[in-house]
Tab-separated table of C-alpha atoms in Angstrom:
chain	number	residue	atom	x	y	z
L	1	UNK	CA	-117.218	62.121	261.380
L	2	UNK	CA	-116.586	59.742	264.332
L	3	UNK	CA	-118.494	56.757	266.193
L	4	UNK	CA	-120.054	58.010	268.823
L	5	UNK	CA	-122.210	55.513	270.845
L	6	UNK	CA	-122.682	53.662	268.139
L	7	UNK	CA	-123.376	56.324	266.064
L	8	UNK	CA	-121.492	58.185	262.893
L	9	UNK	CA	-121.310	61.870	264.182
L	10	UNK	CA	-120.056	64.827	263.436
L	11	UNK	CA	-117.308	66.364	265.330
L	12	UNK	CA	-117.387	69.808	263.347
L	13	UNK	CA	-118.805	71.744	260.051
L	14	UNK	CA	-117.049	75.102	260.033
L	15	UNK	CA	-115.233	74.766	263.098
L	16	UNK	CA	-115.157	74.231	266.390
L	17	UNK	CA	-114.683	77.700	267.848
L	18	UNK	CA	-117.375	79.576	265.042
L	19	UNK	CA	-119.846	76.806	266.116
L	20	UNK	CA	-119.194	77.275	269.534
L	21	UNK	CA	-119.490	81.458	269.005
L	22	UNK	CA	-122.488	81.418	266.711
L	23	UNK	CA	-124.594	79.285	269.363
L	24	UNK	CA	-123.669	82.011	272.091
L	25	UNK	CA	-124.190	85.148	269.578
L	26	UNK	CA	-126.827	83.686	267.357
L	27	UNK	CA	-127.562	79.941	267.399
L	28	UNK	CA	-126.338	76.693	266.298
L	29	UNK	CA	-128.318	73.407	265.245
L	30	UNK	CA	-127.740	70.229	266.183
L	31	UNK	CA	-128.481	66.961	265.271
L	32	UNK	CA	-128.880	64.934	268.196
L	33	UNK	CA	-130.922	62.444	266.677
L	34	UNK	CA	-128.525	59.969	268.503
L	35	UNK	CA	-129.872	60.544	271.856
L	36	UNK	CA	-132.239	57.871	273.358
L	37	UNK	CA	-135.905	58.152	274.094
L	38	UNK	CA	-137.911	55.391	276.416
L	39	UNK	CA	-140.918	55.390	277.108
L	40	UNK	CA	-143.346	54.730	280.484
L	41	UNK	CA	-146.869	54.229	280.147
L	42	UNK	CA	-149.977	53.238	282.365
L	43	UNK	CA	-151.211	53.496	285.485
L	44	UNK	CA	-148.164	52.774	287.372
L	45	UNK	CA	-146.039	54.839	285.200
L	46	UNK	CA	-145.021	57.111	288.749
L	47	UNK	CA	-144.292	54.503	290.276
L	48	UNK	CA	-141.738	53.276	288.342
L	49	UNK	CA	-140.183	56.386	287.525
L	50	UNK	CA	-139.924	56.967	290.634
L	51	UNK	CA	-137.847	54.114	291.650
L	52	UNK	CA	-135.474	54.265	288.998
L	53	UNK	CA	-134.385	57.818	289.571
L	54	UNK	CA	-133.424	60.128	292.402
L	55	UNK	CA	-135.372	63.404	291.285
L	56	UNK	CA	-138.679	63.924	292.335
L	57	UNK	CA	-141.568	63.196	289.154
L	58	UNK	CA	-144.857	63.876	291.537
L	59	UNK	CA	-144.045	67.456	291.536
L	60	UNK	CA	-143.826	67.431	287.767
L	61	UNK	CA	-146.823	68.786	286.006
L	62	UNK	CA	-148.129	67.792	282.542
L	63	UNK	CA	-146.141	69.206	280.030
L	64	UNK	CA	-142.845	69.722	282.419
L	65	UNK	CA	-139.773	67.938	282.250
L	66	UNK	CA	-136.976	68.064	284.952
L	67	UNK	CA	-133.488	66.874	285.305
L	68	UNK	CA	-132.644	63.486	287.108
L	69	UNK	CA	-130.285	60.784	287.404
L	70	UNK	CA	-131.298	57.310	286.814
L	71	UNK	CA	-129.632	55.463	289.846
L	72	UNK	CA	-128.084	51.885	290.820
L	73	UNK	CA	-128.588	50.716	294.115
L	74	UNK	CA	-125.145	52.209	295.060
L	75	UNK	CA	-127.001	55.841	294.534
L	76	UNK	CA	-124.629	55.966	291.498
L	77	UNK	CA	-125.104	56.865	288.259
L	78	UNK	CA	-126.758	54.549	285.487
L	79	UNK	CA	-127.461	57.484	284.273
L	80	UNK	CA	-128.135	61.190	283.429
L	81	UNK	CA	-131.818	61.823	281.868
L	82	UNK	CA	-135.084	64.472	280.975
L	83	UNK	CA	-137.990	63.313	282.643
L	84	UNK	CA	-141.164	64.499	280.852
L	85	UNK	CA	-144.440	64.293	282.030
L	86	UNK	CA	-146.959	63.982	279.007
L	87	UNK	CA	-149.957	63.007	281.044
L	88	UNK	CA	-150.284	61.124	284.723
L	89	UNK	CA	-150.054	57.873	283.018
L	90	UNK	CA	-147.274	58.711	280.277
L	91	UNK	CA	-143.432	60.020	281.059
L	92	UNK	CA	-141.134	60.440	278.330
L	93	UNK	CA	-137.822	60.003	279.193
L	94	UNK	CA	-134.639	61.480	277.214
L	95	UNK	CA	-131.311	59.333	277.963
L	96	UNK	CA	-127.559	59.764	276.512
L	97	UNK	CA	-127.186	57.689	273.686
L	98	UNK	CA	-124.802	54.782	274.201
L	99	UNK	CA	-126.837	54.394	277.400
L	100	UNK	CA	-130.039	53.599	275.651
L	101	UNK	CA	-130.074	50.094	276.001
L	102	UNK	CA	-128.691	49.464	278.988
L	103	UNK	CA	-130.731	51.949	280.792
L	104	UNK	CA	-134.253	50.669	279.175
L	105	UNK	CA	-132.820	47.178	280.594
L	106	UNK	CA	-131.926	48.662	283.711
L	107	UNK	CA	-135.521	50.124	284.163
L	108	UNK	CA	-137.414	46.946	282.878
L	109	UNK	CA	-135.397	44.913	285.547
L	110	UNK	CA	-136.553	47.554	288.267
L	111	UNK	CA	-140.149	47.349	287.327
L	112	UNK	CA	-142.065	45.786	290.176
L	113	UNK	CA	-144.602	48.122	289.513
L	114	UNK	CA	-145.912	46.699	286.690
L	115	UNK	CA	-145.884	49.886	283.962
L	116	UNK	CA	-145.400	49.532	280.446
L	117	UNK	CA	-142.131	50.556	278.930
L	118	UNK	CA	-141.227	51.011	275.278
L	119	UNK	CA	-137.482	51.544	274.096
L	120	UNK	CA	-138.525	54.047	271.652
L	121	UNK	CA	-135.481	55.890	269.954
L	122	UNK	CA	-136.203	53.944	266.874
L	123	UNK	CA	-139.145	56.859	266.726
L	124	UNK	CA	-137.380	59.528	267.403
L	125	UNK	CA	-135.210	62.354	265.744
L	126	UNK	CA	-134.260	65.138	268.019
L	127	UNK	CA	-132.656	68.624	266.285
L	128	UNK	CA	-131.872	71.039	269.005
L	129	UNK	CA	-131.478	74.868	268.404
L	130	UNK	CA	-129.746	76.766	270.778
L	131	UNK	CA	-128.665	80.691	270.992
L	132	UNK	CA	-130.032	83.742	271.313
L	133	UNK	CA	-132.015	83.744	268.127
L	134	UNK	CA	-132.682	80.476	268.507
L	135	UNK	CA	-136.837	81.335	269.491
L	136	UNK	CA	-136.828	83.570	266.359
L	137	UNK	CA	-136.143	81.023	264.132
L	138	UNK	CA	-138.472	78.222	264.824
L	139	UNK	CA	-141.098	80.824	265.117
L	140	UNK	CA	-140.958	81.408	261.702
L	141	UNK	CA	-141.756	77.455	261.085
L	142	UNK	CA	-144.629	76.713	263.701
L	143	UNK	CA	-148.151	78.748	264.903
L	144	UNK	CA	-146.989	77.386	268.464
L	145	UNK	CA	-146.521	80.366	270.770
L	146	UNK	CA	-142.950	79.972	271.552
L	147	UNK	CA	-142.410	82.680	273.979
L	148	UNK	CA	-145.230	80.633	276.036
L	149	UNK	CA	-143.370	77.697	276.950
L	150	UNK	CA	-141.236	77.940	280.234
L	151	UNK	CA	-137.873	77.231	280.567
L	152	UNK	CA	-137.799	73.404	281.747
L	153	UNK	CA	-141.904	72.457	279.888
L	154	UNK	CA	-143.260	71.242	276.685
L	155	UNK	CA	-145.988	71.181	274.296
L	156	UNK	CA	-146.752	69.358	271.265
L	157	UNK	CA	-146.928	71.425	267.725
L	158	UNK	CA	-146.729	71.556	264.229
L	159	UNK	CA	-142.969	72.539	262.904
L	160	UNK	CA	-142.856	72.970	259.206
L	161	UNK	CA	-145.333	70.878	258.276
L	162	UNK	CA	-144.236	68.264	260.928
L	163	UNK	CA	-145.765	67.312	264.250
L	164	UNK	CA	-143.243	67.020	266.287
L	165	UNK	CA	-142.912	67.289	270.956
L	166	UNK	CA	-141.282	70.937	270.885
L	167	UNK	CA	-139.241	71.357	274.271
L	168	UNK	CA	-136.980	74.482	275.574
L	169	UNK	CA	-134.183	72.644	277.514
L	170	UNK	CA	-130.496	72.789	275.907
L	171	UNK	CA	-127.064	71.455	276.755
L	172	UNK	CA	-125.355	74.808	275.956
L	173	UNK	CA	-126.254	77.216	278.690
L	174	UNK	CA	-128.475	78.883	276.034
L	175	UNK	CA	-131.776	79.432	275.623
L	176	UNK	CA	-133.293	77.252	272.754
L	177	UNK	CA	-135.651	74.099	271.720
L	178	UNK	CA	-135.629	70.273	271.067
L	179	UNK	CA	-138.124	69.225	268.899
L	180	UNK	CA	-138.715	65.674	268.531
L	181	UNK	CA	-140.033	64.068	266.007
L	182	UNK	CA	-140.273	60.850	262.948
L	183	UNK	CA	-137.201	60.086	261.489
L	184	UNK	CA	-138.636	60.185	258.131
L	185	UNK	CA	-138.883	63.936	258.797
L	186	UNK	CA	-135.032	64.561	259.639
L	187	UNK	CA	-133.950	66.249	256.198
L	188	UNK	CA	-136.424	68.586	255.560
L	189	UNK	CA	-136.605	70.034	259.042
L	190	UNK	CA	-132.716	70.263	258.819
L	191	UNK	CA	-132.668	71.818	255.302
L	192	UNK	CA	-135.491	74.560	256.653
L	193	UNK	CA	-134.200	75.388	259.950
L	194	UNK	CA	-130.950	75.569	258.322
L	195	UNK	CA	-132.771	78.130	255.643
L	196	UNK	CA	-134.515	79.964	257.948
L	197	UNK	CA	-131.689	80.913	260.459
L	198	UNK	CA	-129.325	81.871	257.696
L	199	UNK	CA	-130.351	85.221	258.091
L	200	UNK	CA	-130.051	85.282	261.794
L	201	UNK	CA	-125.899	83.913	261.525
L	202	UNK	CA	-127.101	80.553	262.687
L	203	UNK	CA	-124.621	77.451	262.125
L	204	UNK	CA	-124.942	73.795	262.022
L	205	UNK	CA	-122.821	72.272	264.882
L	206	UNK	CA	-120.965	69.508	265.757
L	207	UNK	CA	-120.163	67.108	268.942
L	208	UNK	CA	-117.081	69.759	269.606
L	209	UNK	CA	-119.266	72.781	270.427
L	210	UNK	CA	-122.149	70.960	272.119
L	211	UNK	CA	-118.859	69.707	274.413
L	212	UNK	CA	-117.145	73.373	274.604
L	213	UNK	CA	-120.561	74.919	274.882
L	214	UNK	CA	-121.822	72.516	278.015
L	215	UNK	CA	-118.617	72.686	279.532
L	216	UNK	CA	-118.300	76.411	279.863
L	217	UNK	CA	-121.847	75.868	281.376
L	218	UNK	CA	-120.245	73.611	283.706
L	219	UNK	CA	-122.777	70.632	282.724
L	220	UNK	CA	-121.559	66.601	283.794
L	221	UNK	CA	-121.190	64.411	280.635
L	222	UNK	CA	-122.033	60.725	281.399
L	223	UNK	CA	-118.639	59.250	281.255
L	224	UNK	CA	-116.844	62.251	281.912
L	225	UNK	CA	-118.165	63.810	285.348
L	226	UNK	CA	-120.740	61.157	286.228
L	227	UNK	CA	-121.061	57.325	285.338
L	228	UNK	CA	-121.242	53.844	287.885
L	229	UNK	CA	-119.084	55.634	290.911
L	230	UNK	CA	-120.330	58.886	291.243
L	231	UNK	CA	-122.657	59.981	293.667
L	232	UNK	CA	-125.139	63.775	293.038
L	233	UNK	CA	-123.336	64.530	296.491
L	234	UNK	CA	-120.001	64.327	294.753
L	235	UNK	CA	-121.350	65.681	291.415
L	236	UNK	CA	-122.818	68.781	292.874
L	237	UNK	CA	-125.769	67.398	292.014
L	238	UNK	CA	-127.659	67.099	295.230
L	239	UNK	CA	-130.717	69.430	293.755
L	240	UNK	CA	-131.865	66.586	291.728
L	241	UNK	CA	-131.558	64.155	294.666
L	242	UNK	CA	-134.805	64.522	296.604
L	243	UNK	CA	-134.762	61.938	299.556
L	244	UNK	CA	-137.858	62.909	300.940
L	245	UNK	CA	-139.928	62.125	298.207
L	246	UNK	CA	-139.076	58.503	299.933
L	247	UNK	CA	-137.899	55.034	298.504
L	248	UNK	CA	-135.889	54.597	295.234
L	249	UNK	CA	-132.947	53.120	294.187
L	250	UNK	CA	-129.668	53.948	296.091
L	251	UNK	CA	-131.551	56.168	298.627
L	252	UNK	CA	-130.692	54.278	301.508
L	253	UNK	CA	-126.682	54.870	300.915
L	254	UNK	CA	-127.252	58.464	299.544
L	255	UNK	CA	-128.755	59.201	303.135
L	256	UNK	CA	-125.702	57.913	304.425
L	257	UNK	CA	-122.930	59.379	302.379
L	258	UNK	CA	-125.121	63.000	303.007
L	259	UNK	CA	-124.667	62.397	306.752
L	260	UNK	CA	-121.320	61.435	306.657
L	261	UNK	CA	-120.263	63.644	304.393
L	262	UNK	CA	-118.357	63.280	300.638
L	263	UNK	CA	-114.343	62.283	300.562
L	264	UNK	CA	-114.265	64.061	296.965
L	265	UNK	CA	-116.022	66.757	294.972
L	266	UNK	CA	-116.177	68.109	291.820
L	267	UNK	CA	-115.012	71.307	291.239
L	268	UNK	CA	-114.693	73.522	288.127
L	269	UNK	CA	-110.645	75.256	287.834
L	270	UNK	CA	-108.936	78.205	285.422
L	271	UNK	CA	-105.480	77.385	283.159
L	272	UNK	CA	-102.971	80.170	284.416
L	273	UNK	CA	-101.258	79.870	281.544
L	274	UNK	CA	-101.707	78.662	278.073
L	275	UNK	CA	-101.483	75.528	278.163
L	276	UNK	CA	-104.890	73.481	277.964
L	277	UNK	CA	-105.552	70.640	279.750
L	278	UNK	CA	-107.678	67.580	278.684
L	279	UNK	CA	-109.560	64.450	280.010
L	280	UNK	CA	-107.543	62.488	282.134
L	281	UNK	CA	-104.925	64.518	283.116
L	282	UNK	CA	-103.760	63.885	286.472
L	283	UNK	CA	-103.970	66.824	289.051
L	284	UNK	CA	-101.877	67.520	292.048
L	285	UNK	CA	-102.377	70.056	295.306
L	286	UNK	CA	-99.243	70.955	297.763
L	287	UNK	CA	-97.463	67.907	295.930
L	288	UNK	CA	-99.944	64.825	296.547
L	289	UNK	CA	-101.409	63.761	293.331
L	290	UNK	CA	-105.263	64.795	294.207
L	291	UNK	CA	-107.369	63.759	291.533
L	292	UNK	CA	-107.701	63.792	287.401
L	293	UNK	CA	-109.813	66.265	285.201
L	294	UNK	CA	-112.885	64.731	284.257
L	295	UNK	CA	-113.257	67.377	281.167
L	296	UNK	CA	-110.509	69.597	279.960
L	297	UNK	CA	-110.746	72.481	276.801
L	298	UNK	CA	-110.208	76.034	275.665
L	299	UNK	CA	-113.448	78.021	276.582
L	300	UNK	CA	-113.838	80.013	273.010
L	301	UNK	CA	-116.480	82.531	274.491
L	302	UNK	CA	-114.457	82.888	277.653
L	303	UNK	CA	-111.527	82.945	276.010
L	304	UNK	CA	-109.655	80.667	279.137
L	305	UNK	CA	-108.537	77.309	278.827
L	306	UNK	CA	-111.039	75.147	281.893
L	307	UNK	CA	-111.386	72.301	283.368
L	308	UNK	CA	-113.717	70.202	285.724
L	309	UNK	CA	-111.982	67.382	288.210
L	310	UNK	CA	-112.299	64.922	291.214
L	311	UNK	CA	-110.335	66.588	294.354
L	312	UNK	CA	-110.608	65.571	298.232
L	313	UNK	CA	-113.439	67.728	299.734
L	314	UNK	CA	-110.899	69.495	301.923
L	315	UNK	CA	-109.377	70.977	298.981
L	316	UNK	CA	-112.427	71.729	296.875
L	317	UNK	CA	-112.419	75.946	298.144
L	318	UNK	CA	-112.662	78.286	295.335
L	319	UNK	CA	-108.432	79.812	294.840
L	320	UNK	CA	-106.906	76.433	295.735
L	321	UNK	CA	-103.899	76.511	293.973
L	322	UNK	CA	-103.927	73.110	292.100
L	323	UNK	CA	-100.954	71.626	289.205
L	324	UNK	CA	-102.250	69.695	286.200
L	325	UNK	CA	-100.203	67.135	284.395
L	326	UNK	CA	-99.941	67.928	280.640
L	327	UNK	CA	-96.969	66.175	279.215
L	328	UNK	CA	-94.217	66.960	280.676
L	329	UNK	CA	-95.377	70.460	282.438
L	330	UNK	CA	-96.956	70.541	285.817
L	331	UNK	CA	-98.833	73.340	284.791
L	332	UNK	CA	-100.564	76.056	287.365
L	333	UNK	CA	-104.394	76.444	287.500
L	334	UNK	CA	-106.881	77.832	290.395
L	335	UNK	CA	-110.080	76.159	291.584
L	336	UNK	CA	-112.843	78.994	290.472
L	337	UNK	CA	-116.724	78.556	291.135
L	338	UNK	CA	-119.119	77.064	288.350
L	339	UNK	CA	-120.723	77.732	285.956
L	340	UNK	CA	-118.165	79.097	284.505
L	341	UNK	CA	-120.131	80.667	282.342
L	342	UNK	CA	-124.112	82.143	282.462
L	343	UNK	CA	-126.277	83.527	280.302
L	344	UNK	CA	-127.858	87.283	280.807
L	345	UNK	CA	-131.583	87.463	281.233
């Protein structure tokens, strides 16, 4: 168990590596009751939404969520979110959890527009089940057609007994659910889940695979790949970054950087050998220290030790030969494309 924004967490059950396999043969629970929820409400919900982050919310319909970043006036990160769209005057918005506070501040501060705004993680439990299996198992707790939600949408259900916002997201590169719901509710729908997907080898999982899965995935962590001075440009995030939509914060200085161009990127690189390399190691190309890796681990499923890191744009090409600092090696690894790893259809 460790602190983890504040709070106790834990980092494994069984193991790392058979938490990280069962979610990509099977499935894996998670508690990630941690994670923050805030609500917008009212007639100018859009419009605040809006503002605050860089993805589009018009095109959203109701019961669709997207990906966005919630943005400075830098076009930086705040940052990373789910952007749900219960009805046109109600967004429910899913934010990393030591952000939770600062980024319900950071909204209220931005809202000239008047909406309503609850910080409402106090409501919320969120269990996520991800894997392959991971639609036959809640099946057998709700009446909800699971196979009729899309990949990115929403509906509200009951799950054993519980109602509860039932959403098929994931942080894992797998297909799976979120289901939100009262605290009061947290035990039983972990005891059952756990019950029901013993059959199907699921496993409960801990903030090590949910980091191993999402970074074979090649998905930014707030802290990691993104925080207060990164850009979507740099982040290879520029699909959630829709400047025509028009004003919000940072879009003025995102239009710039796009036209100028970025001085760094983040790119996704391969261990040639066995050693593994880990946040904050410092990276070289041709000799010139180049950058650090933002997130460093073995890849269990792959069975490769990866990385993600920071380099100068005119290094970024996939089979740049780049050197990692771990201890006292300067060990060899390759730039390779991302993900790293996808699911089959």
């Amino acid at each position: 168990m460790v602190n983890f924004g504040g709070w106790d967490m834990p980092v494994e059950y069984s193991g790392i590596v058979a938490e990280h396999m069962a979610t990509r043969t099977a499935a894996g629970l998670f508690d990630v009751s941690h994670m923050g929820e805030i609500e917008v409400f009212g007639e100018r919900a859009l419009d605040l939404v809006q503002h605050v982050t860089c993805n589009d919310a018009s095109k959203l319909v109701i019961g669709q969520a997207h990906y966005s970043g919630l943005m400075t006036a830098q076009g930086t990160f705040v940052d990373d979110l789910l952007v749900h769209k219960i009805s046109d005057k109600h967004y429910f918005l899913c934010v990393n959890a030591g952000n939770q506070d600062q980024d319900f501040e950071h909204i209220r501060a931005h809202n000239l527009a008047g909406a309503e705004i609850e910080n409402a993680g106090g409501r919320y439990s969120q269990l996520a089940i991800q894997g392959p299996k991971a639609l036959g198992i809640v099946q057998r707790l709700t009446d909800v057609p699971l196979n009729s939600i899309s990949y990115y949408h929403f509906t509200f259900g009951d799950v054993d007994g519980v109602d509860c916002l039932i959403a098929r997201t994931g942080y894992t590169g797998e297909d799976g659910f979120e289901i939100y719901f009262p605290p009061e509710h947290s035990e039983k729908l972990w005891v059952d889940l756990l019950e029901e997907g013993s059959s199907y080898g699921m496993l409960p999982c801990g903030l090590g695979a949910r980091n191993t899965l999402r970074l074979e995935a090649s998905m930014c962590l707030y802290g990691h790949e993104i925080d207060s001075t990164t850009t979507p440009w740099e982040a290879g995030l520029g699909w959630i970054c829709k400047l025509e939509k028009g004003e919000f914060l940072g879009r003025d200085f995102l239009v710039r950087q796009k036209q100028q161009g970025v001085e760094r990127a983040l790119v996704g690189f391969e261990m040639e050998d066995r050693l593994i390399a880990r946040d904050g190691c410092l990276i070289s190309i041709a000799g010139h220290q180049a950058g650090r890796v933002t997130s460093g681990s073995p890849a269990p499923f792959l069975k490769k030790n990866i990385g993600m890191a920071y380099v100068p744009r005119a290094s970024r090409g996939p089979g740049t030969e780049i050197k990692v600092g771990i201890r006292a090696n300067q060990a060899p690894a390759r730039i390779v494309p991302m993900p790293f790893y996808k699911r089959g259809k």
